[in-house]
Amino acid sequence: MTVRGIAMVMAGLLAGQTALGQEDAGEPTFVPMVKVGKTLVDGDSIQYMEMSPVYVYPEPTFKSKRQQQAYMRLVKNVKTVLPLAKEVRQIIIETAEFTETLPPEERSEHLKRVEQAIVKEYKPKMKKLTFSQGKLLIKLVDRECNSTAYEAMQAFIGPVRSGMWQAFAWMFGASLKKGYDPEGVDRLTERVVLMVEAGQI
């Protein structure tokens, strides 16, 4: 079968799985997305296919205009804060790796400098977030880091300063201890996140 023929079969499979997915509102169906290209190897042109997963969910149905608007806000909010949550994950990884190379007596000072740099860089960005986006960011940090924002802060800056940040968040009706539940209350959010990550919405 030619590469074009395989791509057509995959497109047909995708269409079929989309129709099947509408019958089940549960877990997504995974369908490979095909990217066809070619490369040169020892002077020969060789075709190749790149396949990545596609998440196929039933089309969302809304009982009211208000429910539809809430869903569209969720999509917008995820697109806004998911990159920030991923940046938090990268900062934690890089900071942890570098801190391990420092003598114990230098770690505390380094972490204070990191905290100051983070506040300086991200405070303007945080000010632009809405209240719901801020709460969503706290949850997505838990998703990306496998620990709540409070636990991550506690590991780096200690219980006293992380407690201060938690108290600050609590004053505004939020909590850095809020976890992410992709199988429960955050199921719809997880669906949106997966589709945003895959570039489908």
GROMACS .gro file of C-alpha atoms in nm:
model
  201
    1MET     CA    1   0.000   0.000   0.000
    2THR     CA    2   0.132   0.343  -0.088
    3VAL     CA    3   0.190   0.614   0.169
    4ARG     CA    4  -0.104   0.804   0.023
    5GLY     CA    5  -0.321   0.495   0.054
    6ILE     CA    6  -0.223   0.449   0.420
    7ALA     CA    7  -0.301   0.815   0.488
    8MET     CA    8  -0.647   0.771   0.332
    9VAL     CA    9  -0.713   0.463   0.547
   10MET     CA   10  -0.610   0.658   0.859
   11ALA     CA   11  -0.840   0.944   0.759
   12GLY     CA   12  -1.126   0.697   0.719
   13LEU     CA   13  -1.045   0.545   1.057
   14LEU     CA   14  -1.052   0.891   1.214
   15ALA     CA   15  -1.393   0.963   1.064
   16GLY     CA   16  -1.527   0.628   1.182
   17GLN     CA   17  -1.392   0.673   1.534
   18THR     CA   18  -1.545   1.021   1.551
   19ALA     CA   19  -1.886   0.872   1.477
   20LEU     CA   20  -1.832   0.597   1.736
   21GLY     CA   21  -1.713   0.849   1.992
   22GLN     CA   22  -2.046   1.031   1.982
   23GLU     CA   23  -2.213   0.727   2.136
   24ASP     CA   24  -1.987   0.728   2.439
   25ALA     CA   25  -1.933   1.030   2.660
   26GLY     CA   26  -1.663   0.850   2.863
   27GLU     CA   27  -1.295   0.810   2.782
   28PRO     CA   28  -1.158   0.952   2.457
   29THR     CA   29  -1.074   0.732   2.161
   30PHE     CA   30  -0.712   0.759   2.049
   31VAL     CA   31  -0.660   0.787   1.675
   32PRO     CA   32  -0.317   0.841   1.516
   33MET     CA   33  -0.280   1.158   1.312
   34VAL     CA   34  -0.062   1.107   1.006
   35LYS     CA   35   0.202   1.346   0.878
   36VAL     CA   36   0.365   1.234   0.553
   37GLY     CA   37   0.706   1.355   0.446
   38LYS     CA   38   1.032   1.246   0.294
   39THR     CA   39   1.397   1.259   0.383
   40LEU     CA   40   1.729   1.190   0.212
   41VAL     CA   41   1.933   0.890   0.327
   42ASP     CA   42   2.259   0.821   0.142
   43GLY     CA   43   2.129   1.011  -0.158
   44ASP     CA   44   1.798   0.821  -0.170
   45SER     CA   45   1.463   0.990  -0.111
   46ILE     CA   46   1.269   0.792   0.150
   47GLN     CA   47   0.910   0.861   0.250
   48TYR     CA   48   0.809   0.848   0.615
   49MET     CA   49   0.503   0.899   0.832
   50GLU     CA   50   0.480   1.070   1.170
   51MET     CA   51   0.184   0.962   1.379
   52SER     CA   52   0.057   1.139   1.689
   53PRO     CA   53  -0.255   1.072   1.897
   54VAL     CA   54  -0.581   1.250   1.832
   55TYR     CA   55  -0.838   1.268   2.112
   56VAL     CA   56  -1.187   1.195   1.981
   57TYR     CA   57  -1.470   1.299   2.212
   58PRO     CA   58  -1.839   1.335   2.141
   59GLU     CA   59  -1.936   1.684   2.035
   60PRO     CA   60  -2.026   1.877   2.353
   61THR     CA   61  -2.395   1.933   2.403
   62PHE     CA   62  -2.522   2.226   2.606
   63LYS     CA   63  -2.852   2.260   2.789
   64SER     CA   64  -2.836   2.639   2.775
   65LYS     CA   65  -2.651   2.932   2.625
   66ARG     CA   66  -2.499   2.996   2.966
   67GLN     CA   67  -2.355   2.644   2.978
   68GLN     CA   68  -2.205   2.690   2.633
   69GLN     CA   69  -2.048   3.020   2.736
   70ALA     CA   70  -1.901   2.854   3.047
   71TYR     CA   71  -1.740   2.587   2.828
   72MET     CA   72  -1.594   2.847   2.591
   73ARG     CA   73  -1.454   3.037   2.893
   74LEU     CA   74  -1.293   2.715   3.015
   75VAL     CA   75  -1.126   2.661   2.677
   76LYS     CA   76  -0.999   3.021   2.678
   77ASN     CA   77  -0.875   2.994   3.037
   78VAL     CA   78  -0.691   2.667   2.972
   79LYS     CA   79  -0.518   2.818   2.668
   80THR     CA   80  -0.416   3.115   2.884
   81VAL     CA   81  -0.280   2.938   3.192
   82LEU     CA   82  -0.161   2.597   3.069
   83PRO     CA   83   0.163   2.744   2.928
   84LEU     CA   84   0.227   2.908   3.269
   85ALA     CA   85   0.174   2.576   3.449
   86LYS     CA   86   0.423   2.412   3.215
   87GLU     CA   87   0.672   2.691   3.282
   88VAL     CA   88   0.630   2.631   3.657
   89ARG     CA   89   0.712   2.264   3.602
   90GLN     CA   90   1.026   2.353   3.406
   91ILE     CA   91   1.138   2.604   3.670
   92ILE     CA   92   1.095   2.343   3.944
   93ILE     CA   93   1.294   2.083   3.750
   94GLU     CA   94   1.578   2.321   3.663
   95THR     CA   95   1.592   2.468   4.014
   96ALA     CA   96   1.596   2.125   4.178
   97GLU     CA   97   1.872   2.001   3.948
   98PHE     CA   98   2.089   2.309   4.000
   99THR     CA   99   2.030   2.320   4.376
  100GLU     CA  100   2.163   1.964   4.406
  101THR     CA  101   2.499   2.085   4.270
  102LEU     CA  102   2.533   2.355   4.540
  103PRO     CA  103   2.685   2.312   4.885
  104PRO     CA  104   2.412   2.300   5.155
  105GLU     CA  105   2.510   2.641   5.294
  106GLU     CA  106   2.452   2.811   4.956
  107ARG     CA  107   2.115   2.653   4.873
  108SER     CA  108   1.901   2.880   5.090
  109GLU     CA  109   2.047   3.199   4.940
  110HIS     CA  110   2.009   3.063   4.589
  111LEU     CA  111   1.643   2.975   4.647
  112LYS     CA  112   1.577   3.328   4.779
  113ARG     CA  113   1.725   3.471   4.459
  114VAL     CA  114   1.513   3.235   4.250
  115GLU     CA  115   1.201   3.338   4.441
  116GLN     CA  116   1.277   3.707   4.388
  117ALA     CA  117   1.341   3.651   4.017
  118ILE     CA  118   1.015   3.458   3.979
  119VAL     CA  119   0.815   3.729   4.155
  120LYS     CA  120   0.975   3.997   3.939
  121GLU     CA  121   0.910   3.812   3.612
  122TYR     CA  122   0.568   3.661   3.681
  123LYS     CA  123   0.396   3.920   3.899
  124PRO     CA  124   0.291   4.130   3.595
  125LYS     CA  125   0.158   3.817   3.426
  126MET     CA  126  -0.033   3.708   3.736
  127LYS     CA  127  -0.196   4.052   3.764
  128LYS     CA  128  -0.348   4.004   3.419
  129LEU     CA  129  -0.519   3.678   3.516
  130THR     CA  130  -0.882   3.672   3.620
  131PHE     CA  131  -0.984   3.511   3.949
  132SER     CA  132  -1.103   3.194   3.773
  133GLN     CA  133  -0.781   3.176   3.571
  134GLY     CA  134  -0.577   3.203   3.891
  135LYS     CA  135  -0.769   2.918   4.052
  136LEU     CA  136  -0.731   2.710   3.737
  137LEU     CA  137  -0.357   2.777   3.731
  138ILE     CA  138  -0.324   2.638   4.085
  139LYS     CA  139  -0.495   2.317   3.972
  140LEU     CA  140  -0.292   2.286   3.652
  141VAL     CA  141   0.031   2.327   3.849
  142ASP     CA  142  -0.076   2.019   4.045
  143ARG     CA  143  -0.145   1.839   3.714
  144GLU     CA  144   0.194   1.928   3.566
  145CYS     CA  145   0.405   1.877   3.880
  146ASN     CA  146   0.221   1.590   4.051
  147SER     CA  147   0.211   1.800   4.366
  148THR     CA  148   0.006   2.098   4.475
  149ALA     CA  149   0.147   2.447   4.441
  150TYR     CA  150   0.175   2.458   4.822
  151GLU     CA  151   0.374   2.133   4.836
  152ALA     CA  152   0.608   2.251   4.561
  153MET     CA  153   0.670   2.582   4.738
  154GLN     CA  154   0.717   2.411   5.072
  155ALA     CA  155   0.988   2.189   4.925
  156PHE     CA  156   1.186   2.489   4.803
  157ILE     CA  157   1.122   2.784   5.032
  158GLY     CA  158   1.015   2.606   5.348
  159PRO     CA  159   0.691   2.593   5.549
  160VAL     CA  160   0.704   2.950   5.683
  161ARG     CA  161   0.725   3.140   5.353
  162SER     CA  162   0.497   2.894   5.171
  163GLY     CA  163   0.249   2.940   5.456
  164MET     CA  164   0.260   3.315   5.396
  165TRP     CA  165   0.178   3.265   5.026
  166GLN     CA  166  -0.103   3.027   5.120
  167ALA     CA  167  -0.248   3.285   5.359
  168PHE     CA  168  -0.226   3.548   5.085
  169ALA     CA  169  -0.412   3.319   4.842
  170TRP     CA  170  -0.671   3.237   5.109
  171MET     CA  171  -0.749   3.608   5.154
  172PHE     CA  172  -0.867   3.609   4.791
  173GLY     CA  173  -1.074   3.293   4.823
  174ALA     CA  174  -0.818   3.057   4.670
  175SER     CA  175  -0.597   2.781   4.807
  176LEU     CA  176  -0.251   2.671   4.698
  177LYS     CA  177  -0.337   2.329   4.843
  178LYS     CA  178  -0.608   2.270   4.584
  179GLY     CA  179  -0.548   1.945   4.396
  180TYR     CA  180  -0.641   1.836   4.045
  181ASP     CA  181  -0.891   1.553   3.994
  182PRO     CA  182  -0.896   1.450   3.624
  183GLU     CA  183  -1.134   1.161   3.693
  184GLY     CA  184  -1.378   1.365   3.900
  185VAL     CA  185  -1.461   1.735   3.926
  186ASP     CA  186  -1.189   1.829   3.676
  187ARG     CA  187  -1.288   1.575   3.413
  188LEU     CA  188  -1.408   1.835   3.163
  189THR     CA  189  -1.097   2.045   3.226
  190GLU     CA  190  -0.877   1.740   3.154
  191ARG     CA  191  -1.061   1.686   2.827
  192VAL     CA  192  -0.996   2.046   2.724
  193VAL     CA  193  -0.632   2.030   2.836
  194LEU     CA  194  -0.564   1.714   2.632
  195MET     CA  195  -0.719   1.864   2.321
  196VAL     CA  196  -0.530   2.193   2.366
  197GLU     CA  197  -0.203   2.001   2.408
  198ALA     CA  198  -0.278   1.806   2.090
  199GLY     CA  199  -0.355   2.130   1.902
  200GLN     CA  200  -0.713   2.021   1.832
  201ILE     CA  201  -0.879   2.328   1.981
   0.00000   0.00000   0.00000
